[in-house]
mmCIF file of C-alpha atoms and ligand atoms in Angstrom:
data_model
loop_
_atom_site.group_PDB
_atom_site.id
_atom_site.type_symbol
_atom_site.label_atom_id
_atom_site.label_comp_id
_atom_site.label_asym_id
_atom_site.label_seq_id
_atom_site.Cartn_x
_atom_site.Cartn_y
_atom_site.Cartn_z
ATOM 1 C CA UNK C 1 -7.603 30.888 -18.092
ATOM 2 C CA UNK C 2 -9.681 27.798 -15.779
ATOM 3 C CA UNK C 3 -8.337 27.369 -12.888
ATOM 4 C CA UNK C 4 -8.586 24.005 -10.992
ATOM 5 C CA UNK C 5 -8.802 22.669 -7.786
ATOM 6 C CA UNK C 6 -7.941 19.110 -6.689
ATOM 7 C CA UNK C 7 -9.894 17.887 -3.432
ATOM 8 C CA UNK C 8 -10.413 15.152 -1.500
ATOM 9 C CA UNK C 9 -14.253 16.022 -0.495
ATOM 10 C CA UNK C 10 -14.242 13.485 2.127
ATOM 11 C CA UNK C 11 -12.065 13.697 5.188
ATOM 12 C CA UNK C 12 -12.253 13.247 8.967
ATOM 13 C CA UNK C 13 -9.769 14.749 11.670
ATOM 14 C CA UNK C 14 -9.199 13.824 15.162
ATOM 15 C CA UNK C 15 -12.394 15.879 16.086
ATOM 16 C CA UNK C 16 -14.699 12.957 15.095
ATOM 17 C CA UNK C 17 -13.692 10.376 17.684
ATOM 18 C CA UNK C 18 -13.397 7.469 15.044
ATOM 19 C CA UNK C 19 -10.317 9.054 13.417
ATOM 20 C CA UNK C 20 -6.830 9.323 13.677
ATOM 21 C CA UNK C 21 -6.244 12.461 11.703
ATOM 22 C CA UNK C 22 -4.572 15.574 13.671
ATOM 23 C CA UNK C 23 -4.485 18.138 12.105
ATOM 24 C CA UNK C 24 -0.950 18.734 10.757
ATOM 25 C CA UNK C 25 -1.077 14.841 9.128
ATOM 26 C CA UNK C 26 -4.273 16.222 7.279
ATOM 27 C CA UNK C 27 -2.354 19.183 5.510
ATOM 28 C CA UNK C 28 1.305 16.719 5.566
ATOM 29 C CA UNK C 29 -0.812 14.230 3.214
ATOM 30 C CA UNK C 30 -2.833 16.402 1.560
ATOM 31 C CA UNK C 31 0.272 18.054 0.340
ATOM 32 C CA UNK C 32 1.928 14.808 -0.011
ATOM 33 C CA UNK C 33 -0.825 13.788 -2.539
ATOM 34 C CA UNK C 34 -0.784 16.749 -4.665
ATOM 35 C CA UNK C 35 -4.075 18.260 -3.777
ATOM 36 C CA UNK C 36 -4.845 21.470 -3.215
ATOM 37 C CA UNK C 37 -7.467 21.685 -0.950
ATOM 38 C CA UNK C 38 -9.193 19.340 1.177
ATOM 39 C CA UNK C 39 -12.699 19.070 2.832
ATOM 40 C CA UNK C 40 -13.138 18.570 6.877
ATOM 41 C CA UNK C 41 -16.279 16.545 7.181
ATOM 42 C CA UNK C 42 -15.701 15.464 10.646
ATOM 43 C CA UNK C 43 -19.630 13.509 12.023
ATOM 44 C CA UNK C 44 -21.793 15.529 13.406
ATOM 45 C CA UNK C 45 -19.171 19.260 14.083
ATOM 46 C CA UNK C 46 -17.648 21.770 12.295
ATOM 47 C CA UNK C 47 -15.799 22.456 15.692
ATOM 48 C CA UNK C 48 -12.044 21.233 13.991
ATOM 49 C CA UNK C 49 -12.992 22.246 10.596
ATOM 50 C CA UNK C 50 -13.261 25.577 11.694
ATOM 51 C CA UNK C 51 -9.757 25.576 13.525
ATOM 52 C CA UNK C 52 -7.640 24.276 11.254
ATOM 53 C CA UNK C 53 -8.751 26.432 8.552
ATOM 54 C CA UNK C 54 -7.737 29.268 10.726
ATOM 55 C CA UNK C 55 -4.144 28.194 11.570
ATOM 56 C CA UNK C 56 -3.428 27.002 8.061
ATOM 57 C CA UNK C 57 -2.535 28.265 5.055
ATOM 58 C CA UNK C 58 -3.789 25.130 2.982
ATOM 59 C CA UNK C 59 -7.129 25.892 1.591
ATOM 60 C CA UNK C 60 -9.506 24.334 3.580
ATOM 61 C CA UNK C 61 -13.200 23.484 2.522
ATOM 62 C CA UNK C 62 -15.022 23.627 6.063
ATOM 63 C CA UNK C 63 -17.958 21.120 5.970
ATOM 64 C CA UNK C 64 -19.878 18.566 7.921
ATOM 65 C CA UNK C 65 -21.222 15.137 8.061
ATOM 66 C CA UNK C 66 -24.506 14.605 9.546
ATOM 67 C CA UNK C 67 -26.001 11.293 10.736
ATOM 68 C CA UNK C 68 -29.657 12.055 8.941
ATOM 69 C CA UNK C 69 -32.573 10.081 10.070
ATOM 70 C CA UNK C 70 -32.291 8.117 7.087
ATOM 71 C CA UNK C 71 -28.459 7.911 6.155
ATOM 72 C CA UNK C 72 -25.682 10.170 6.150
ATOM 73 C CA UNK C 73 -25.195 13.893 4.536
ATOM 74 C CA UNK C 74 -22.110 16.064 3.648
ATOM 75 C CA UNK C 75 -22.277 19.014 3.533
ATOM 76 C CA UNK C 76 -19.758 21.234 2.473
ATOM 77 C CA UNK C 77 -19.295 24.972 2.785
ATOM 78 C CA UNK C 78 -20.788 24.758 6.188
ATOM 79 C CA UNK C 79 -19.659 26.399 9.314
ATOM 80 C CA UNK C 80 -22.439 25.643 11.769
ATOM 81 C CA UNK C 81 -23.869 22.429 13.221
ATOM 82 C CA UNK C 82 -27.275 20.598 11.691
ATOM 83 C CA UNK C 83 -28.499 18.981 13.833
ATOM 84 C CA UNK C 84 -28.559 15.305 13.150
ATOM 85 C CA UNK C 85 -31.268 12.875 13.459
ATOM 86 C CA UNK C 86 -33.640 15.143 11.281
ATOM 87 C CA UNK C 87 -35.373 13.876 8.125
ATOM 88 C CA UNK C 88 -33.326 14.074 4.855
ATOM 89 C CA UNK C 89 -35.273 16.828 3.618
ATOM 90 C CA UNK C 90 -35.238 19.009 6.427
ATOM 91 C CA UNK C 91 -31.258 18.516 6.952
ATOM 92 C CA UNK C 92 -30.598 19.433 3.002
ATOM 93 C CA UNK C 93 -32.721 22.409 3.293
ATOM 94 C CA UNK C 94 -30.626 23.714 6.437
ATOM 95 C CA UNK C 95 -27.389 22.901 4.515
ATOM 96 C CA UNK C 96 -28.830 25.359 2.018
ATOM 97 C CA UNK C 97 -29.967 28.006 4.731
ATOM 98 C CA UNK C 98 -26.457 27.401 5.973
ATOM 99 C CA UNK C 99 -24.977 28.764 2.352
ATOM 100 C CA UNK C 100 -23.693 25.007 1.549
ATOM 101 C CA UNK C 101 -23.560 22.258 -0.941
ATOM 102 C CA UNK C 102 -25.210 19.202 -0.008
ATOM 103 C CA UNK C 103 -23.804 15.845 -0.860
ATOM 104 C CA UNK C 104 -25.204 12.564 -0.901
ATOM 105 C CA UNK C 105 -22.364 10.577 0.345
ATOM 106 C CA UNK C 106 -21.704 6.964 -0.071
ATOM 107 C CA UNK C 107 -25.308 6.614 -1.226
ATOM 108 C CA UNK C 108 -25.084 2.733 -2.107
ATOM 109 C CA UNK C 109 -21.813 1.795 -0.024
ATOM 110 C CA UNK C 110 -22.916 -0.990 2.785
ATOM 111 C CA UNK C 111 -22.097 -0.448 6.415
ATOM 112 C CA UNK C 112 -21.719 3.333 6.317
ATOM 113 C CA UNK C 113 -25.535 4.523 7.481
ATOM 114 C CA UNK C 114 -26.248 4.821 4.047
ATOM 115 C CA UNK C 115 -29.067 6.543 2.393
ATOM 116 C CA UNK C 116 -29.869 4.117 -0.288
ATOM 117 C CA UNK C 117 -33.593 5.208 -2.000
ATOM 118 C CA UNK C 118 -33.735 8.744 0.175
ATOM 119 C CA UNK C 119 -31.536 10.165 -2.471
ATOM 120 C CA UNK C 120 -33.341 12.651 -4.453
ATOM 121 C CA UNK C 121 -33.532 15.441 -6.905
ATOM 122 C CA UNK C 122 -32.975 18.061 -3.762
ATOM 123 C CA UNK C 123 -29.472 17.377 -3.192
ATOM 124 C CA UNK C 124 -26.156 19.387 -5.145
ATOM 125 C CA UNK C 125 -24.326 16.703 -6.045
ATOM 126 C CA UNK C 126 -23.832 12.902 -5.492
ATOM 127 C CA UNK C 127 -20.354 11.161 -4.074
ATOM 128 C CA UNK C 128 -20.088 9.151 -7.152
ATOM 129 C CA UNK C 129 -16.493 7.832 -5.665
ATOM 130 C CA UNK C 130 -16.018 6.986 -1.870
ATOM 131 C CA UNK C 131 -12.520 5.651 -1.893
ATOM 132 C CA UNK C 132 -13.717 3.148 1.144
ATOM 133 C CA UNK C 133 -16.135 2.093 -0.467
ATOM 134 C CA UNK C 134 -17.512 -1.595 -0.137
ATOM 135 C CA UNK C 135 -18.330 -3.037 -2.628
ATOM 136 C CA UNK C 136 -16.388 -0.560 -4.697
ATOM 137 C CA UNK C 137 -17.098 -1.382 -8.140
ATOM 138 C CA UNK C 138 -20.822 -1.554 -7.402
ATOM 139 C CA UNK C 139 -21.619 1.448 -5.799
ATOM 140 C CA UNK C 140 -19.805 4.149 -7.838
ATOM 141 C CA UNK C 141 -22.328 2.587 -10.986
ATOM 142 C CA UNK C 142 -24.956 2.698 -8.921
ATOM 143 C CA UNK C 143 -24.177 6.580 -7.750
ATOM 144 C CA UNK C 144 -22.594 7.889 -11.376
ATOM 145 C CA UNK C 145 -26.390 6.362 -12.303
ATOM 146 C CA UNK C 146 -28.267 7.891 -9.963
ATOM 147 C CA UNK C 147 -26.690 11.525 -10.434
ATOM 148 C CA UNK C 148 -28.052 11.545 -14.176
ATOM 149 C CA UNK C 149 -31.325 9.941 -13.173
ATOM 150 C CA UNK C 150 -31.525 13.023 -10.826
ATOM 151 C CA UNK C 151 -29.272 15.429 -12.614
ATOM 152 C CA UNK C 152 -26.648 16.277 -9.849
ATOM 153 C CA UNK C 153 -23.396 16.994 -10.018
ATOM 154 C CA UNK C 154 -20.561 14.103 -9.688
ATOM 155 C CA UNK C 155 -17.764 14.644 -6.773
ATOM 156 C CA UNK C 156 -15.448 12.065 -5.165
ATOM 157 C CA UNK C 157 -14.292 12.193 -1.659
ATOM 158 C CA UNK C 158 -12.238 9.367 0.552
ATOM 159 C CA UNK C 159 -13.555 9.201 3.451
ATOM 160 C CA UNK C 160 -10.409 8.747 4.818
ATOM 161 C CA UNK C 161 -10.123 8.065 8.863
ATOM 162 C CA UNK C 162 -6.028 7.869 8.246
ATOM 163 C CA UNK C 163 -3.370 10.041 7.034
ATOM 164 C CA UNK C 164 -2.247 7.823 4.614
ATOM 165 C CA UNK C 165 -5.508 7.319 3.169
ATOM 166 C CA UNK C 166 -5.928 11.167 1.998
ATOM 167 C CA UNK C 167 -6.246 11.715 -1.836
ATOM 168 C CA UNK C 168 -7.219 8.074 -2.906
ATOM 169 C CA UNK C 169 -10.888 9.320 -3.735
ATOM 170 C CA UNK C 170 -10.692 13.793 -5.149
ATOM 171 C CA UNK C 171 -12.743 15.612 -7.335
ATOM 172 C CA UNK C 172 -11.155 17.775 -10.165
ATOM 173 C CA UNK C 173 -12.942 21.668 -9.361
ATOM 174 C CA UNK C 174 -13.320 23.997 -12.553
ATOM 175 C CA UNK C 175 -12.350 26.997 -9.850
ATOM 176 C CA UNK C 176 -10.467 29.520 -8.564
ATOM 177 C CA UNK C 177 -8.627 28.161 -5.237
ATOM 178 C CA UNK C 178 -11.289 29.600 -2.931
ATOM 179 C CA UNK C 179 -14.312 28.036 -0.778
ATOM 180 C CA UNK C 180 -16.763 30.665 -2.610
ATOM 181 C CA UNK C 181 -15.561 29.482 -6.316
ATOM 182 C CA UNK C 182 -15.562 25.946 -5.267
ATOM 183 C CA UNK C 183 -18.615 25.838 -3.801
ATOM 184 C CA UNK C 184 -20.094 27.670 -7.059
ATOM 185 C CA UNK C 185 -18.366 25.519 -9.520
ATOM 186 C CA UNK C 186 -19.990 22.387 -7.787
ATOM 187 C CA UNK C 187 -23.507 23.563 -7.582
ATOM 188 C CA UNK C 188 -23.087 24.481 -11.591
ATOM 189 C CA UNK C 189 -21.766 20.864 -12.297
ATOM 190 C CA UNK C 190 -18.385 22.464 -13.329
ATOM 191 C CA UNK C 191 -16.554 19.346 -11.447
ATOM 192 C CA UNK C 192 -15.285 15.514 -11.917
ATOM 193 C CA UNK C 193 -14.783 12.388 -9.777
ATOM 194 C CA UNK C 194 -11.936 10.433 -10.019
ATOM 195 C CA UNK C 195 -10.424 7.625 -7.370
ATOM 196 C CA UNK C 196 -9.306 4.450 -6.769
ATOM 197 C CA UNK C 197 -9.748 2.549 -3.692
ATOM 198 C CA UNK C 198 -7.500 2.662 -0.622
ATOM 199 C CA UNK C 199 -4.980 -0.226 -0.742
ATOM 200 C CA UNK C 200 -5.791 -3.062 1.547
ATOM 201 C CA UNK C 201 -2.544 -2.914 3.633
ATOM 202 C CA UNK C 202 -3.431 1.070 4.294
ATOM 203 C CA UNK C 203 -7.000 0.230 5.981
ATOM 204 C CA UNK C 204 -4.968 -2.699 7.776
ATOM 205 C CA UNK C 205 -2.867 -0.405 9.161
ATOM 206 C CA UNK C 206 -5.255 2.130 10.475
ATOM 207 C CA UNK C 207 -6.653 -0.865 11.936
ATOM 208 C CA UNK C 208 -3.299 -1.805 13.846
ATOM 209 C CA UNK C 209 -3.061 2.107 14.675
ATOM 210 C CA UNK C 210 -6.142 2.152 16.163
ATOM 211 C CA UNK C 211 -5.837 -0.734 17.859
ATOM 212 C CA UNK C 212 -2.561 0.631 19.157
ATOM 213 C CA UNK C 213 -4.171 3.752 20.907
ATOM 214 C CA UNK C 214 -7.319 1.935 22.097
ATOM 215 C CA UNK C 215 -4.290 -0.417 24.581
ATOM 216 C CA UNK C 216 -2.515 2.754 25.123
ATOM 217 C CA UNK C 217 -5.924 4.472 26.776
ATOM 218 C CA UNK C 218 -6.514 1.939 28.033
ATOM 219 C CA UNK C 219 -3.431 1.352 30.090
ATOM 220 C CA UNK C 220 -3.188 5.030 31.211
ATOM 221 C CA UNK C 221 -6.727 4.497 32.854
HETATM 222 ZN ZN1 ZN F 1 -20.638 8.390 6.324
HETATM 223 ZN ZN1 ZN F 2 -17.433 10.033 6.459
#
């Protein structure tokens, strides 16, 4: 019997400072949306990823996103820092050193740090879907072509900064419901991408939220 795994690939927590997700709202919508796992790329740390995987029972895929020199890198299965600001070879051969899977995320998406022509044959797997993605349409055909062109495997993440935003971009896993068999079944290609993008009243009201918090710090200083 196959086992699968449905993940959103793509998530940020309260530990990277642009996002409002603690970490109970990350398991309460991950649940809410059916999944059954989820991926803690917070920028930069594996700090929170770490943490909540400990004092959860929801299977948690501890990764990282890394501001490369040349546009930004997941990488999951990772559970210590690369550095960022190195080139985009050096930082996927460390995610490899560091036992991981790295991702190109949001290779064609504008606004994100993008890495545009720096993605190559070295990387696991392409983020074929970013559910935040701008322009949407656009850049999942221009990263479902570019992982055949360089024969990587296809995942789809949401990059989601807001509870509610969980599960709109996940990647169907051919795997047992563990980081090891995960990580496995994406470096063999045994994995899909599926998502829509996040409704426009969702981002508006992580917008408002954060808005919200920015006047409440701001009137406690
Ligand atoms: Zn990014
Ligand atoms: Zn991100």
């Amino acid at each position: 019997m196959i086992m699968q795994v449905k993940a959103d690939l793509h998530v940020h927590t309260t530990y990277s400072n642009d996002s409002l997700i603690t970490p109970k709202e990350l398991v309460f919508f991950a649940k809410k949306r059916g999944l059954n796992a989820v991926a803690v790329t917070d920028h930069n740390q594996v700090e929170g990823a770490l943490k909540i995987a400990k004092e959860t029972d929801f299977l948690i895929i501890p990764g990282i996103e890394v501001n490369s020199a040349s546009g930004h890198i997941v990488g999951l299965n990772v559970r210590e820092v690369i550095p960022k600001g190195l080139s985009v070879l050096e930082t996927v051969k460390r995610i490899h050193a560091a036992g991981g899977v790295a991702v190109a995320c949001h290779p064609y998406v504008l606004f994100k740090g993008s890495l545009g022509k720096n993605v190559c044959a070295e990387f696991d797997a392409i983020e074929v879907i970013n559910a935040r993605a701008v322009p949407f349409n656009r850049s999942v055909k221009k990263a479902r072509e570019a992982a055949e062109q360089f024969k990587l495997s296809q995942v789809a993440g949401t990059d989601a900064h807001y509870g509610p935003q969980i599960g709109y971009g996940y990647t169907i896993i051919d795997a047992e419901p563990n980081v090891e068999a995960i990580t496995k079944a994406i470096m063999e290609g045994r994995c899909q991408a599926f998502g829509q993008p996040v409704p426009a009243l969702i981002n508006l009201q992580q917008q408002f939220q954060r808005l919200r918090r920015m006047i409440r710090k701001f009137s406690r200083s």
